Coordinates of C-alpha atoms in Angstrom, one line a residue:
M1 CA 2.3 134.5 35.1
N2 CA 3.4 134.6 31.5
Q3 CA 1.5 134.9 28.5
V4 CA 2.0 132.9 25.0
F5 CA 0.7 134.3 22.0
R6 CA 1.2 132.5 18.8
S7 CA -0.2 131.1 15.5
K8 CA -2.5 128.1 16.9
T9 CA -2.2 126.7 13.2
A10 CA 1.4 126.4 12.7
L11 CA 1.6 124.8 16.6
V12 CA -0.9 121.8 15.6
V13 CA 0.9 121.7 11.9
G14 CA 4.3 122.4 13.5
W15 CA 3.5 119.1 16.2
I16 CA 1.9 116.7 13.4
W17 CA 5.1 117.3 11.1
M18 CA 7.7 116.3 14.3
V19 CA 6.1 113.2 15.3
F20 CA 6.1 112.3 11.3
A21 CA 10.0 112.9 11.2
A22 CA 10.6 111.2 14.2
Y23 CA 8.1 107.9 13.0
N24 CA 10.3 107.8 10.2
A25 CA 13.5 108.4 11.9
V26 CA 13.5 105.4 13.7
D27 CA 12.3 103.7 10.5
L28 CA 15.4 105.3 9.0
T29 CA 17.5 103.7 11.5
V30 CA 15.6 100.1 11.9
R31 CA 16.0 100.1 7.7
Y32 CA 19.3 101.5 7.1
S33 CA 19.9 100.8 3.4
G34 CA 22.9 103.0 3.4
P35 CA 23.5 106.6 0.9
A36 CA 19.8 106.3 0.1
S37 CA 19.0 106.1 3.6
M38 CA 21.2 109.0 4.6
V39 CA 20.0 111.2 1.7
A40 CA 16.5 110.7 3.1
A41 CA 17.9 111.9 6.6
V42 CA 19.4 114.5 5.4
V43 CA 15.5 116.1 4.0
L44 CA 14.2 114.6 6.7
G45 CA 16.1 116.8 8.9
V46 CA 16.5 119.9 7.4
L47 CA 12.7 120.5 6.9
T48 CA 12.0 119.7 10.2
V49 CA 14.4 122.2 11.0
L50 CA 12.4 124.2 8.9
V51 CA 9.4 123.8 10.4
F52 CA 10.7 123.9 14.4
I53 CA 11.8 127.1 13.5
S54 CA 9.4 128.8 11.3
C55 CA 6.6 126.9 13.4
L56 CA 7.1 125.8 16.8
R57 CA 9.8 128.7 18.1
P58 CA 7.8 131.8 16.5
A59 CA 5.9 133.3 19.7
I60 CA 5.0 136.9 22.1
I61 CA 5.7 136.3 25.2
M62 CA 4.6 138.9 28.0
T63 CA 6.7 138.2 31.4
E64 CA 6.8 140.4 34.0
E65 CA 10.0 142.9 33.1
G66 CA 8.7 143.1 28.7
V67 CA 7.9 141.5 26.3
L68 CA 10.3 138.7 24.8
V69 CA 9.3 138.4 20.8
R70 CA 10.8 135.2 19.7
N71 CA 11.3 135.2 15.9
P72 CA 12.8 132.3 13.5
L73 CA 16.7 133.0 14.7
R74 CA 16.6 135.7 16.8
N75 CA 15.1 136.5 20.4
V76 CA 14.1 140.7 21.2
F77 CA 13.3 141.5 24.5
V78 CA 11.5 145.2 25.1
P79 CA 11.4 146.1 28.7
W80 CA 7.9 147.6 29.2
T81 CA 9.0 151.1 30.3
G82 CA 10.8 151.0 26.8
V83 CA 7.7 150.3 24.2
D84 CA 7.0 153.6 22.3
E85 CA 4.7 152.6 20.4
I86 CA 3.2 149.1 18.8
T87 CA 1.5 148.9 15.1
V88 CA -0.3 146.1 12.9
S89 CA -0.3 145.6 9.5
H90 CA -0.6 142.1 8.7
V91 CA 1.9 141.5 10.8
I92 CA 2.7 143.7 14.5
T93 CA 5.7 145.8 14.9
I94 CA 7.1 147.3 18.1
T95 CA 9.4 150.2 18.7
S96 CA 11.9 151.4 21.0
G97 CA 13.7 154.2 20.0
D98 CA 14.6 154.1 17.1
D99 CA 14.8 150.2 16.9
R100 CA 11.7 148.1 16.0
V101 CA 11.4 144.7 15.4
R102 CA 8.8 142.9 13.6
C103 CA 7.0 139.9 15.5
W104 CA 6.9 136.6 13.2
T105 CA 3.1 135.5 15.0
P106 CA 0.5 136.1 14.8
Q107 CA 0.3 137.7 11.5
T108 CA -3.0 138.4 9.8
T109 CA -4.1 137.6 6.2
A110 CA -6.5 140.1 3.9
R111 CA -9.0 137.3 4.4
E112 CA -8.6 137.3 8.1
R113 CA -9.1 141.0 7.7
A114 CA -12.1 140.9 5.7
M115 CA -13.5 137.9 8.1
A116 CA -13.2 140.3 11.1
V117 CA -14.3 143.2 9.4
R118 CA -17.8 141.0 8.6
R119 CA -17.9 140.0 12.1
G120 CA -17.9 143.6 13.3
K121 CA -20.8 144.3 11.1
S122 CA -22.5 140.9 12.3
A123 CA -22.0 142.8 15.8
T124 CA -24.2 145.6 15.1
T125 CA -27.1 144.1 14.5
G126 CA -27.3 141.8 16.9
G127 CA -26.9 138.8 14.7
T128 CA -30.5 139.0 13.5
G129 CA -29.6 138.7 10.1
G130 CA -30.0 142.3 8.8
I131 CA -31.8 145.4 9.8
G132 CA -35.6 145.9 9.2
G133 CA -35.2 142.4 8.2
R134 CA -38.6 140.2 9.1
F135 CA -36.9 136.8 10.0
R136 CA -34.7 136.1 12.1
T137 CA -31.7 133.7 10.6
E138 CA -29.5 133.7 14.1
P139 CA -30.6 133.0 17.2
V140 CA -30.5 136.1 19.0
R141 CA -27.0 137.0 21.7
S142 CA -27.3 137.0 25.1
K143 CA -26.5 140.0 26.8
G144 CA -23.2 138.6 27.3
E145 CA -22.4 137.7 24.1
Q146 CA -23.6 141.0 22.4
A147 CA -20.7 142.7 24.4
A148 CA -18.2 140.7 23.8
A149 CA -19.0 140.3 20.5
E150 CA -18.7 144.4 19.8
M151 CA -15.6 144.2 22.4
L152 CA -14.0 142.1 18.8
A153 CA -16.0 143.5 15.8
G154 CA -13.8 144.6 13.5
K155 CA -10.5 143.1 15.3
T156 CA -8.0 140.1 14.1
H157 CA -6.2 138.3 16.7
A158 CA -3.1 139.9 15.7
D159 CA -5.4 143.2 16.9
W160 CA -6.2 141.8 20.1
V161 CA -2.8 140.5 21.1
A162 CA -1.7 144.0 20.5
E163 CA -4.1 145.9 22.6
Q164 CA -2.9 143.1 25.2
L165 CA 0.9 144.3 24.7
E166 CA -0.1 148.0 24.8
E167 CA -2.6 148.0 28.0
R168 CA 0.5 146.2 29.7
A169 CA 3.0 148.8 28.7
E170 CA 1.0 151.4 30.0
A171 CA 0.0 150.2 33.4
A172 CA 4.3 149.6 33.6
K173 CA 4.6 153.0 32.5
R174 CA 2.1 154.4 34.9
S175 CA 3.4 152.2 38.1
V176 CA 6.8 153.2 37.6
A177 CA 5.8 157.2 36.8
A178 CA 3.7 156.9 40.1
T179 CA 6.7 155.9 41.9
A180 CA 9.4 157.9 40.6
M181 CA 7.0 160.7 41.5
G182 CA 6.8 159.0 45.5
L183 CA 10.6 158.8 45.3
S184 CA 10.5 162.8 44.8
S185 CA 7.7 163.6 47.2
A186 CA 10.0 161.8 50.2
A187 CA 13.2 163.2 48.4
A188 CA 11.9 167.0 48.7
K189 CA 10.5 166.6 52.8
E190 CA 14.0 165.2 53.4
P191 CA 16.9 168.0 54.1
V192 CA 19.5 167.8 51.1
T193 CA 23.6 168.1 51.7
A194 CA 25.5 169.2 49.1
T195 CA 28.9 167.5 48.9
A196 CA 31.8 169.9 48.5
G197 CA 31.9 171.5 45.1
E198 CA 28.5 169.7 44.0
P199 CA 25.1 172.4 44.0
A200 CA 22.5 170.8 46.4
S201 CA 20.4 171.0 43.8
E202 CA 22.1 168.4 42.1
T203 CA 22.0 166.2 44.2
A204 CA 18.7 164.6 44.5
K205 CA 17.5 163.7 41.0
E206 CA 14.6 162.6 40.1
P207 CA 14.9 158.3 39.1
A208 CA 14.6 157.7 35.3
T209 CA 11.3 156.6 34.2
R210 CA 13.1 155.0 31.1
T211 CA 14.3 151.1 32.2
G212 CA 16.5 149.9 29.3
L213 CA 15.8 149.5 25.6
M214 CA 15.5 146.5 23.3
K215 CA 17.7 143.6 23.4
V216 CA 18.6 140.9 20.7
T217 CA 20.1 137.8 20.9
W218 CA 20.4 134.9 18.7
S219 CA 18.3 132.0 19.7
P220 CA 20.1 128.8 21.1
S221 CA 18.0 126.6 20.2
A222 CA 17.8 127.6 16.5
M223 CA 21.6 127.8 15.9
A224 CA 21.5 123.9 18.1
A225 CA 18.6 122.8 15.3
L226 CA 20.8 124.3 12.2
L227 CA 23.8 122.9 13.1
A228 CA 22.6 119.7 14.0
T229 CA 21.6 120.1 10.0
A230 CA 25.0 121.2 8.8
I231 CA 26.8 118.3 10.7
L232 CA 24.3 116.1 8.8
L233 CA 24.9 117.5 5.8
V234 CA 28.5 116.8 5.8
A235 CA 28.0 113.1 7.2
A236 CA 26.2 112.3 4.0
F237 CA 28.4 113.7 1.4
I238 CA 31.3 112.0 3.7
V239 CA 28.9 108.6 3.5

């Protein structure tokens, strides 16, 4: 089952704009008044495309085979065994060999980072309003709530997503390594017949544990949206 990580704020804003744009598109069609309506339609179309590629499209998708990064204009796929490093600054960066991709979403702002730090300090006090205080300013957390708070202490949404990706990549690498060891053991128990001109030691080779690298492709949906906008612009100039 695929897991999708994205900015909830961007998703909500994007769909609100889509509803607004659809209503205005219908209104412009019904009340078409020549060049003025066409110009308004072009402006609405350009803004809608920008909202689509910047708010609705970007996401990080965890699949069985690897991680798919959907940035505004391009799709980047990295198999789990090809993930070498994942770092988080204000964005998540995935490194595979000599290539790397910066994920458009989720991002971390300075304000969100500061809030995470304060949340981490609160987790260490157990929600008691400070160490040594006489009165409690917050309700006491249950053991489950305290454990969850400590687990997320000082972490932003981007940090948590990066951890999920790292755990999945490490699990996949361990699985591939275990499979490779099993195949090597089975091959060692079976007699190896060397072909003419080929040493027996080279006949049985260990399977590769790295199955693919980063693959970058242009997004068909983003390209189609940009093409539709270009056609609308041309139509506006002609009219």
